[in-house]
Amino acid sequence: MGQRGLNPHVMVIGKKKGVVVTSELMDVQALTCAFDSGVLFRNVSFSVSASQICHVIGPNGSGKTTLLKCLAGLHSPISGQVIKKTRCQFISCSAWQSESLTVQQTINFWENYYQQDFQPAVQEFDLQKLMLMKMGDLSQGQKQRLALGRLINEKNNVWLLDEPTLSLDKKWVDQFYSKMKNHLHKGGAVVIVSHDSFPFEMPEINLGAYK
């Protein structure tokens, strides 16, 4: 994975008849995105490869969350394209169906949508006592734990994470680190927006350089 022209990191996993085979999972080509306030960034290009993390940084309002949404297909760019060679998943504690749903109803929705049992996530992130609470009544840390429960869906190889450790206690931050390390070990990849530091080597995409 790498930011073209700056610090390319494409993992070569094989060669045949002069063709380089890479573990590239996503290719971002000359992406330009805007929001209500106007153009956020222009001509952003980078690739995402297996077992690697990309750290998206930049000043407030530079479009970090918008970039993740573009990669997930939740926001349309003005120009450029995102070529996805595997499934990806956008996770943010602010992305909910409804604040009036209970935790149990939210999990039921995910189980139907992903066709997967989420009870292991309920156990892993200690959500049992929250099941009857409405989303609007949860603390920020509780919402974050619930959001991270969606990482149990192993069908998605690229995680697009918006401030995943926000408001988490150290116990849950460590749990998240362990889960992310396991994901990378299995050949998954992560594109992350975070103000926190992480115990991983992470090439950076600085959106402040793409105005």
Short mmCIF file of N, CA and C in Angstrom, two decimals, residues 46-116:
data_model
loop_
_atom_site.label_atom_id
_atom_site.label_comp_id
_atom_site.label_asym_id
_atom_site.label_seq_id
_atom_site.Cartn_x
_atom_site.Cartn_y
_atom_site.Cartn_z
N PHE A 46 -3.73 6.35 -3.91
CA PHE A 46 -2.95 5.43 -3.09
C PHE A 46 -3.52 4.03 -3.28
N SER A 47 -2.78 3.05 -2.84
CA SER A 47 -3.26 1.67 -2.91
C SER A 47 -3.27 1.07 -1.52
N VAL A 48 -4.13 0.08 -1.32
CA VAL A 48 -4.25 -0.62 -0.04
C VAL A 48 -3.95 -2.09 -0.30
N SER A 49 -2.97 -2.63 0.40
CA SER A 49 -2.54 -4.01 0.19
C SER A 49 -2.80 -4.85 1.42
N ALA A 50 -2.76 -6.15 1.24
CA ALA A 50 -3.01 -7.09 2.33
C ALA A 50 -2.03 -6.89 3.47
N SER A 51 -2.54 -7.03 4.70
CA SER A 51 -1.73 -6.99 5.93
C SER A 51 -1.09 -5.63 6.18
N GLN A 52 -1.71 -4.56 5.67
CA GLN A 52 -1.16 -3.23 5.88
C GLN A 52 -2.23 -2.26 6.37
N ILE A 53 -1.76 -1.19 7.01
CA ILE A 53 -2.63 -0.14 7.53
C ILE A 53 -2.27 1.17 6.86
N CYS A 54 -3.26 1.94 6.52
CA CYS A 54 -3.06 3.29 6.03
C CYS A 54 -3.70 4.26 7.01
N HIS A 55 -2.91 5.22 7.49
CA HIS A 55 -3.39 6.19 8.47
C HIS A 55 -3.71 7.49 7.74
N VAL A 56 -4.99 7.86 7.69
CA VAL A 56 -5.42 9.10 7.05
C VAL A 56 -5.36 10.23 8.08
N ILE A 57 -4.58 11.25 7.77
CA ILE A 57 -4.44 12.38 8.68
C ILE A 57 -4.77 13.68 7.93
N GLY A 58 -4.81 14.77 8.68
CA GLY A 58 -5.09 16.07 8.09
C GLY A 58 -5.81 16.96 9.08
N PRO A 59 -5.83 18.26 8.84
CA PRO A 59 -6.52 19.18 9.76
C PRO A 59 -8.02 18.97 9.74
N ASN A 60 -8.70 19.52 10.74
CA ASN A 60 -10.16 19.44 10.78
C ASN A 60 -10.76 20.03 9.50
N GLY A 61 -11.74 19.33 8.96
CA GLY A 61 -12.38 19.80 7.74
C GLY A 61 -11.67 19.44 6.46
N SER A 62 -10.63 18.61 6.55
CA SER A 62 -9.88 18.26 5.34
C SER A 62 -10.51 17.10 4.58
N GLY A 63 -11.52 16.44 5.17
CA GLY A 63 -12.25 15.41 4.44
C GLY A 63 -11.88 13.99 4.81
N LYS A 64 -11.36 13.77 6.01
CA LYS A 64 -10.91 12.43 6.38
C LYS A 64 -12.07 11.43 6.41
N THR A 65 -13.15 11.78 7.09
CA THR A 65 -14.30 10.89 7.14
C THR A 65 -14.95 10.76 5.77
N THR A 66 -14.99 11.84 5.01
CA THR A 66 -15.55 11.79 3.66
C THR A 66 -14.75 10.84 2.78
N LEU A 67 -13.44 10.82 2.93
CA LEU A 67 -12.62 9.89 2.16
C LEU A 67 -13.01 8.45 2.48
N LEU A 68 -13.17 8.13 3.77
CA LEU A 68 -13.58 6.77 4.14
C LEU A 68 -14.93 6.43 3.52
N LYS A 69 -15.85 7.37 3.53
CA LYS A 69 -17.18 7.11 2.96
C LYS A 69 -17.10 6.92 1.45
N CYS A 70 -16.21 7.65 0.79
CA CYS A 70 -16.01 7.44 -0.65
C CYS A 70 -15.46 6.04 -0.91
N LEU A 71 -14.52 5.59 -0.08
CA LEU A 71 -13.95 4.27 -0.26
C LEU A 71 -15.01 3.19 -0.05
N ALA A 72 -15.95 3.48 0.86
CA ALA A 72 -17.02 2.51 1.16
C ALA A 72 -18.17 2.57 0.17
N GLY A 73 -18.19 3.58 -0.69
CA GLY A 73 -19.29 3.74 -1.62
C GLY A 73 -20.48 4.47 -1.04
N LEU A 74 -20.28 5.17 0.07
CA LEU A 74 -21.36 5.89 0.74
C LEU A 74 -21.39 7.37 0.36
N HIS A 75 -20.39 7.82 -0.38
CA HIS A 75 -20.30 9.21 -0.82
C HIS A 75 -19.70 9.21 -2.22
N SER A 76 -20.27 9.98 -3.12
CA SER A 76 -19.79 9.98 -4.51
C SER A 76 -18.74 11.06 -4.72
N PRO A 77 -17.60 10.72 -5.31
CA PRO A 77 -16.57 11.72 -5.59
C PRO A 77 -16.95 12.57 -6.79
N ILE A 78 -16.32 13.74 -6.89
CA ILE A 78 -16.50 14.57 -8.08
C ILE A 78 -15.82 13.93 -9.27
N SER A 79 -14.63 13.38 -9.03
CA SER A 79 -13.89 12.72 -10.09
C SER A 79 -12.97 11.67 -9.48
N GLY A 80 -12.39 10.85 -10.33
CA GLY A 80 -11.54 9.76 -9.86
C GLY A 80 -12.36 8.50 -9.63
N GLN A 81 -11.69 7.45 -9.20
CA GLN A 81 -12.38 6.19 -8.96
C GLN A 81 -11.70 5.38 -7.88
N VAL A 82 -12.49 4.48 -7.29
CA VAL A 82 -12.00 3.53 -6.30
C VAL A 82 -12.23 2.14 -6.86
N ILE A 83 -11.15 1.41 -7.09
CA ILE A 83 -11.24 0.05 -7.61
C ILE A 83 -11.07 -0.91 -6.43
N LYS A 84 -12.15 -1.60 -6.09
CA LYS A 84 -12.13 -2.52 -4.95
C LYS A 84 -12.06 -3.95 -5.45
N LYS A 85 -11.08 -4.68 -4.94
CA LYS A 85 -10.89 -6.06 -5.36
C LYS A 85 -11.34 -7.05 -4.28
N THR A 86 -11.95 -6.51 -3.24
CA THR A 86 -12.49 -7.32 -2.16
C THR A 86 -13.56 -6.50 -1.46
N ARG A 87 -14.22 -7.07 -0.48
CA ARG A 87 -15.26 -6.37 0.26
C ARG A 87 -14.65 -5.51 1.36
N CYS A 88 -15.31 -4.40 1.64
CA CYS A 88 -14.83 -3.50 2.69
C CYS A 88 -15.99 -3.12 3.60
N GLN A 89 -15.66 -2.55 4.75
CA GLN A 89 -16.68 -2.18 5.73
C GLN A 89 -16.30 -0.89 6.42
N PHE A 90 -17.23 0.08 6.39
CA PHE A 90 -17.04 1.36 7.06
C PHE A 90 -17.65 1.28 8.46
N ILE A 91 -16.88 1.69 9.46
CA ILE A 91 -17.38 1.64 10.83
C ILE A 91 -17.12 2.98 11.52
N SER A 92 -18.19 3.56 12.02
CA SER A 92 -18.13 4.80 12.80
C SER A 92 -19.21 4.73 13.85
N CYS A 93 -18.90 5.16 15.05
CA CYS A 93 -19.90 5.09 16.13
C CYS A 93 -21.04 6.08 15.90
N SER A 94 -20.87 7.00 14.93
CA SER A 94 -21.93 7.97 14.65
C SER A 94 -22.88 7.50 13.55
N ALA A 95 -22.60 6.33 12.97
CA ALA A 95 -23.42 5.83 11.85
C ALA A 95 -24.43 4.80 12.36
N TRP A 96 -25.64 5.26 12.68
CA TRP A 96 -26.68 4.37 13.20
C TRP A 96 -27.94 4.47 12.37
N GLN A 97 -28.76 3.40 12.43
CA GLN A 97 -30.04 3.44 11.73
C GLN A 97 -30.99 4.41 12.44
N SER A 98 -31.07 4.32 13.74
CA SER A 98 -31.99 5.16 14.50
C SER A 98 -31.59 5.17 15.96
N GLU A 99 -31.63 6.35 16.55
CA GLU A 99 -31.34 6.48 17.98
C GLU A 99 -32.44 5.86 18.83
N SER A 100 -33.61 5.63 18.23
CA SER A 100 -34.74 5.07 18.99
C SER A 100 -34.71 3.55 19.05
N LEU A 101 -33.85 2.90 18.25
CA LEU A 101 -33.73 1.45 18.30
C LEU A 101 -33.00 1.02 19.56
N THR A 102 -33.32 -0.16 20.06
CA THR A 102 -32.55 -0.72 21.16
C THR A 102 -31.30 -1.39 20.60
N VAL A 103 -30.38 -1.70 21.49
CA VAL A 103 -29.18 -2.42 21.08
C VAL A 103 -29.57 -3.76 20.46
N GLN A 104 -30.54 -4.45 21.08
CA GLN A 104 -30.97 -5.74 20.54
C GLN A 104 -31.54 -5.59 19.13
N GLN A 105 -32.34 -4.56 18.89
CA GLN A 105 -32.91 -4.35 17.56
C GLN A 105 -31.82 -4.01 16.54
N THR A 106 -30.83 -3.26 16.98
CA THR A 106 -29.71 -2.92 16.09
C THR A 106 -28.93 -4.17 15.70
N ILE A 107 -28.67 -5.01 16.68
CA ILE A 107 -27.95 -6.26 16.40
C ILE A 107 -28.78 -7.18 15.51
N ASN A 108 -30.10 -7.23 15.75
CA ASN A 108 -30.98 -8.02 14.89
C ASN A 108 -30.89 -7.55 13.44
N PHE A 109 -30.85 -6.23 13.26
CA PHE A 109 -30.73 -5.67 11.92
C PHE A 109 -29.42 -6.13 11.27
N TRP A 110 -28.32 -6.05 12.02
CA TRP A 110 -27.01 -6.47 11.47
C TRP A 110 -27.03 -7.96 11.13
N GLU A 111 -27.63 -8.76 12.00
CA GLU A 111 -27.66 -10.20 11.73
C GLU A 111 -28.43 -10.51 10.44
N ASN A 112 -29.53 -9.80 10.22
CA ASN A 112 -30.29 -10.01 8.99
C ASN A 112 -29.54 -9.48 7.78
N TYR A 113 -28.89 -8.34 7.94
CA TYR A 113 -28.19 -7.72 6.81
C TYR A 113 -26.96 -8.53 6.40
N TYR A 114 -26.17 -8.94 7.40
CA TYR A 114 -24.94 -9.66 7.10
C TYR A 114 -25.12 -11.18 7.03
N GLN A 115 -26.32 -11.64 7.41
CA GLN A 115 -26.57 -13.08 7.46
C GLN A 115 -25.52 -13.79 8.31
N GLN A 116 -25.34 -13.26 9.51
CA GLN A 116 -24.31 -13.79 10.41
C GLN A 116 -24.75 -13.63 11.86
#
